[in-house]
Short mmCIF file of N, CA and C in Angstrom, two decimals:
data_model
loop_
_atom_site.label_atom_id
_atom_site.label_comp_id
_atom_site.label_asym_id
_atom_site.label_seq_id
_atom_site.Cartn_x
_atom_site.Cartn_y
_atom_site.Cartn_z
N UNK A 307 -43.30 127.04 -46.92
CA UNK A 307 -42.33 127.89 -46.24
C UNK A 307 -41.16 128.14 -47.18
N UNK A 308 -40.39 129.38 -47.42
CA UNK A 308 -39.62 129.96 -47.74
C UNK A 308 -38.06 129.57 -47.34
N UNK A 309 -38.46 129.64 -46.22
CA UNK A 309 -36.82 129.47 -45.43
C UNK A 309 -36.37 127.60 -45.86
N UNK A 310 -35.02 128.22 -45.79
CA UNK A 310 -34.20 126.10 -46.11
C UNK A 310 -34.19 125.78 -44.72
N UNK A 311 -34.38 124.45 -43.99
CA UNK A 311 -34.01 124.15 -42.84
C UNK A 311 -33.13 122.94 -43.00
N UNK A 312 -31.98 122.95 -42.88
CA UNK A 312 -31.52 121.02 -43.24
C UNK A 312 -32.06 120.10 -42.35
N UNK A 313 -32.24 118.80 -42.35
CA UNK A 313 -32.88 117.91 -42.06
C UNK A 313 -31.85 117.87 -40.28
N UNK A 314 -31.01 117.93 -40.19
CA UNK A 314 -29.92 117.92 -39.25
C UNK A 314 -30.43 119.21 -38.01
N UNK A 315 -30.73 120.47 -38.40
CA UNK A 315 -31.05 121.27 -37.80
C UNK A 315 -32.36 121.28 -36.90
N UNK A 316 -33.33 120.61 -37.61
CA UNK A 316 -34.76 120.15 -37.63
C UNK A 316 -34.33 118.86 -36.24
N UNK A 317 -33.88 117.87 -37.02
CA UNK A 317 -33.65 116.87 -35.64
C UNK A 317 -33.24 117.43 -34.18
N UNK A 318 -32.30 118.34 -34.64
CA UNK A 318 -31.88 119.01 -33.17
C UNK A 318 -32.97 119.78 -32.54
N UNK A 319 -33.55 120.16 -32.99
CA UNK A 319 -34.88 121.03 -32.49
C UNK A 319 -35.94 119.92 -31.83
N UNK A 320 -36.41 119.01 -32.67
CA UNK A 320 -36.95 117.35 -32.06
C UNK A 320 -36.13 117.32 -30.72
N UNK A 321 -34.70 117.16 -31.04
CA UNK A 321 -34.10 116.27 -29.61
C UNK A 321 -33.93 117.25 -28.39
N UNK A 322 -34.27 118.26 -28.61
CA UNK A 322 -34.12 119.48 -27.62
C UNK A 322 -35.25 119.23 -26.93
N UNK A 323 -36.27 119.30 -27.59
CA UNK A 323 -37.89 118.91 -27.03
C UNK A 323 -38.11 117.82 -26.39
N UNK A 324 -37.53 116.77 -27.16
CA UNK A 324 -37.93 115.27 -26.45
C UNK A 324 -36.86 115.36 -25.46
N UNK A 325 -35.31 115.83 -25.10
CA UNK A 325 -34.66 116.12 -24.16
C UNK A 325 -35.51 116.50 -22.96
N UNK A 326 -36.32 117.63 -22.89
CA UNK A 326 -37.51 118.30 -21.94
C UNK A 326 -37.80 117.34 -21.90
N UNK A 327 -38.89 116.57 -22.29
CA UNK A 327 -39.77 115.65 -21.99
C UNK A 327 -39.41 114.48 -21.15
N UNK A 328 -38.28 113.90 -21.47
CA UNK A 328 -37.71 112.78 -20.59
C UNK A 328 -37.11 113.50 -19.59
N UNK A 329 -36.97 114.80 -19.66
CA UNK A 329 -36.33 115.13 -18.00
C UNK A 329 -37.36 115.57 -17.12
N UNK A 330 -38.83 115.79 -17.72
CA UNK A 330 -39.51 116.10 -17.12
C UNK A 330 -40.24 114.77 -16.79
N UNK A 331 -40.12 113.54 -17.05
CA UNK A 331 -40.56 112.41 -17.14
C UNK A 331 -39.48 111.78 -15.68
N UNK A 332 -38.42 112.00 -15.72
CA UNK A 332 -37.49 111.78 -14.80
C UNK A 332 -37.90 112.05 -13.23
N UNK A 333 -38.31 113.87 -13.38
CA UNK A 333 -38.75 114.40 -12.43
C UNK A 333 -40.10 114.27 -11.36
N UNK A 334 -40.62 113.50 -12.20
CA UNK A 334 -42.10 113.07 -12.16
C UNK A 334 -42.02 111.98 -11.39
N UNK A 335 -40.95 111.03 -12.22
CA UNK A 335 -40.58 109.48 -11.44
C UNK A 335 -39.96 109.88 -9.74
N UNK A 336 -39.60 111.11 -9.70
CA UNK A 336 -38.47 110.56 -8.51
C UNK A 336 -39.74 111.83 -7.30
N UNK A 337 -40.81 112.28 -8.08
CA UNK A 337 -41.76 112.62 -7.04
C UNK A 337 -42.35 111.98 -6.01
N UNK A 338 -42.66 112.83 -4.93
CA UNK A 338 -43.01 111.96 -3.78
C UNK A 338 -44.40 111.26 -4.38
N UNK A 339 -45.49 111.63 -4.82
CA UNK A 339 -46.36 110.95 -5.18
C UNK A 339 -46.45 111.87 -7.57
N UNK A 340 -45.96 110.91 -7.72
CA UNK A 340 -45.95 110.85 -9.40
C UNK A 340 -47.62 111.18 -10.01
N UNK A 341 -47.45 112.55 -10.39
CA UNK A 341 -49.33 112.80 -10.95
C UNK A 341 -49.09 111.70 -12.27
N UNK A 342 -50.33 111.12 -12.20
CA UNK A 342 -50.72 110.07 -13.12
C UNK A 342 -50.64 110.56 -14.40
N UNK A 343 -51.48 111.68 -14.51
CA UNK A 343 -52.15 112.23 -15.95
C UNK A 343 -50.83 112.66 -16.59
N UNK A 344 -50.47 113.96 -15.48
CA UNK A 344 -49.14 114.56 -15.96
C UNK A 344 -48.04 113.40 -16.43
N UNK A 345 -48.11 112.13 -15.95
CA UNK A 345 -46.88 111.08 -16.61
C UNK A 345 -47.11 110.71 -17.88
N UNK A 346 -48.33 110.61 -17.85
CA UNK A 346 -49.20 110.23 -19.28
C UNK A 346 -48.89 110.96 -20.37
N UNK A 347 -49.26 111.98 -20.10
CA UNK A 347 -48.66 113.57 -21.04
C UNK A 347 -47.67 113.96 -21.33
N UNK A 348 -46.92 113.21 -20.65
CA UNK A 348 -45.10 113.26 -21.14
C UNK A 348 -44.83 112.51 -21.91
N UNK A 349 -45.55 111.42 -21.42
CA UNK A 349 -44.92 110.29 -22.33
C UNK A 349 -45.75 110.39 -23.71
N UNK A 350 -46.84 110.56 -23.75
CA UNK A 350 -47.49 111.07 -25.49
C UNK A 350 -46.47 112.10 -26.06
N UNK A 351 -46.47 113.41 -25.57
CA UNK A 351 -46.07 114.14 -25.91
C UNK A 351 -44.14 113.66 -26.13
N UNK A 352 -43.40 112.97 -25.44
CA UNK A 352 -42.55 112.27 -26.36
C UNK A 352 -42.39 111.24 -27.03
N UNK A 353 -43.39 110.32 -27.29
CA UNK A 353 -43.88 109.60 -28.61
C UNK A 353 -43.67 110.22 -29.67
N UNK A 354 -44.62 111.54 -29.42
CA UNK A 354 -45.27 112.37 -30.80
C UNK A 354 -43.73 112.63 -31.10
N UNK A 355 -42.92 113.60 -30.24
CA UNK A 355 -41.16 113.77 -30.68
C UNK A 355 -40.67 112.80 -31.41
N UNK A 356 -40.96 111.08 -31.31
CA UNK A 356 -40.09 110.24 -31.78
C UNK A 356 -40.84 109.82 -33.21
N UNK A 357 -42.52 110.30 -33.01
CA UNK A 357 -42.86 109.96 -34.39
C UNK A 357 -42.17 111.13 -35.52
N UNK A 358 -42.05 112.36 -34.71
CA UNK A 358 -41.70 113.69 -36.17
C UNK A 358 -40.35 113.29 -36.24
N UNK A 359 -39.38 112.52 -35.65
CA UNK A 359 -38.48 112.40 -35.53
C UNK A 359 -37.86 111.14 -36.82
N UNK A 360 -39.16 110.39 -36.70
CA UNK A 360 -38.89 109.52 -37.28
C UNK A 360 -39.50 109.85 -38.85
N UNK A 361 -40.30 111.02 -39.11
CA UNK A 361 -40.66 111.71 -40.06
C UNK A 361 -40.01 111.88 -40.94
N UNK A 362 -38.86 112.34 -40.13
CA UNK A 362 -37.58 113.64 -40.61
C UNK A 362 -36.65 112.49 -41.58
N UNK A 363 -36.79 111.22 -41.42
CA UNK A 363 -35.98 110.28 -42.05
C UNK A 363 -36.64 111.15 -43.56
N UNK A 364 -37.88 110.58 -43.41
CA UNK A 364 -38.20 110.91 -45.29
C UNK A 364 -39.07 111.97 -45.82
N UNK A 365 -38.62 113.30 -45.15
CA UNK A 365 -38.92 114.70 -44.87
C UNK A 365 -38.74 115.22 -46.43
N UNK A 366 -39.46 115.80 -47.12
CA UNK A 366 -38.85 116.81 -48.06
C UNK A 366 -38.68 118.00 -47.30
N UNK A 367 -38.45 118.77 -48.11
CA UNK A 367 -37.35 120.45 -47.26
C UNK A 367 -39.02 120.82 -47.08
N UNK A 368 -40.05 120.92 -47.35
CA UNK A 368 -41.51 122.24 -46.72
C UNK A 368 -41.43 121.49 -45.50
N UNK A 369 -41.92 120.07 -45.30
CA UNK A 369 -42.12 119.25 -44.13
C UNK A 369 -41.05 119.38 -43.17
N UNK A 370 -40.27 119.41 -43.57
CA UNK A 370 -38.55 119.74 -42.94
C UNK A 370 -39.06 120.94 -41.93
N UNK A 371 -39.50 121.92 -42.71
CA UNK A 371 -39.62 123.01 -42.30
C UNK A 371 -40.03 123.13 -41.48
N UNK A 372 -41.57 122.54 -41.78
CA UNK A 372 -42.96 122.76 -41.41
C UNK A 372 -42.55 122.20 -39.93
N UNK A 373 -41.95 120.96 -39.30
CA UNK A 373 -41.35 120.53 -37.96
C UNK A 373 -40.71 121.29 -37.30
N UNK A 374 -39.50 121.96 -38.15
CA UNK A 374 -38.66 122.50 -37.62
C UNK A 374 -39.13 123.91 -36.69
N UNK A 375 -40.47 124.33 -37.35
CA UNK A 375 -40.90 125.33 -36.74
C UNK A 375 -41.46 125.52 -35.91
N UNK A 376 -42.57 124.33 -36.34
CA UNK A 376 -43.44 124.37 -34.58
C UNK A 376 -42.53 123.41 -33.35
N UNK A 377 -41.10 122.66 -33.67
CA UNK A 377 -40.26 122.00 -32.32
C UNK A 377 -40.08 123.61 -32.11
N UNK A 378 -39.23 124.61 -32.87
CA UNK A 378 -38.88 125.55 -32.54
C UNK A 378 -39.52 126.35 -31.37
N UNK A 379 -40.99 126.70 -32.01
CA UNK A 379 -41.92 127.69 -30.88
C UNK A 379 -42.41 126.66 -29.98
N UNK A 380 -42.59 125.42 -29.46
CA UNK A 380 -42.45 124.60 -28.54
C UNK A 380 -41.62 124.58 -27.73
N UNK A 381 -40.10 124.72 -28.03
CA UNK A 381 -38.63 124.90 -27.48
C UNK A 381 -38.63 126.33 -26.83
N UNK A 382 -38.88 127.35 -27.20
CA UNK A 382 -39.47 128.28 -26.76
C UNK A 382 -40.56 128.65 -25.73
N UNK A 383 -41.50 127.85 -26.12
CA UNK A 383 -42.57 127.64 -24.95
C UNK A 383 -42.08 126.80 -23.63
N UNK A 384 -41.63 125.91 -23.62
CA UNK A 384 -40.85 124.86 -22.86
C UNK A 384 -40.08 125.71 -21.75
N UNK A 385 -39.10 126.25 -22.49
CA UNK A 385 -38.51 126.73 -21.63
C UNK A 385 -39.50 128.22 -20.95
N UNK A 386 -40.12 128.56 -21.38
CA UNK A 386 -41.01 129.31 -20.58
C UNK A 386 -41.30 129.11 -19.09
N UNK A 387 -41.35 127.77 -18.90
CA UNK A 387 -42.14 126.63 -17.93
C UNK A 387 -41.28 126.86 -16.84
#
């Protein structure tokens, strides 16, 4: 990738996503009956946030990128929902 992303910008895009995820993890908890699978799937899917997250520690700038883009069109998709 072409474009610079700083490592700072990239995290915020992570914590925007994993933000969703634990509020949708929240929402789930305080359901009258909590779908199993769907809890499951939150909680992978914010793992995976805390593993790119934890990526980003020793990111060069493509990898930088390369995160920053798909949290991006995820963050995008998300809020679709």
């Amino acid at each position: 990738m072409s474009e610079h992303v700083t490592p700072e910008a990239a995290e915020r895009l992570v914590q925007a996503v994993s933000s969703w995820y634990a509020e949708e993890i929240m929402k789930e908890r305080r359901a009258g009956t909590p779908d199993a699978d769907r809890m499951a799937e939150l909680k992978r899917q914010l793992a995976l946030c805390g593993a790119d997250q934890q990526a980003l520690q020793d990111a060069g700038p493509e990898e930088t990128a390369e995160i920053a883009a798909r949290y991006a069109a995820l963050a995008r998709e998300l809020e679709g929902k």
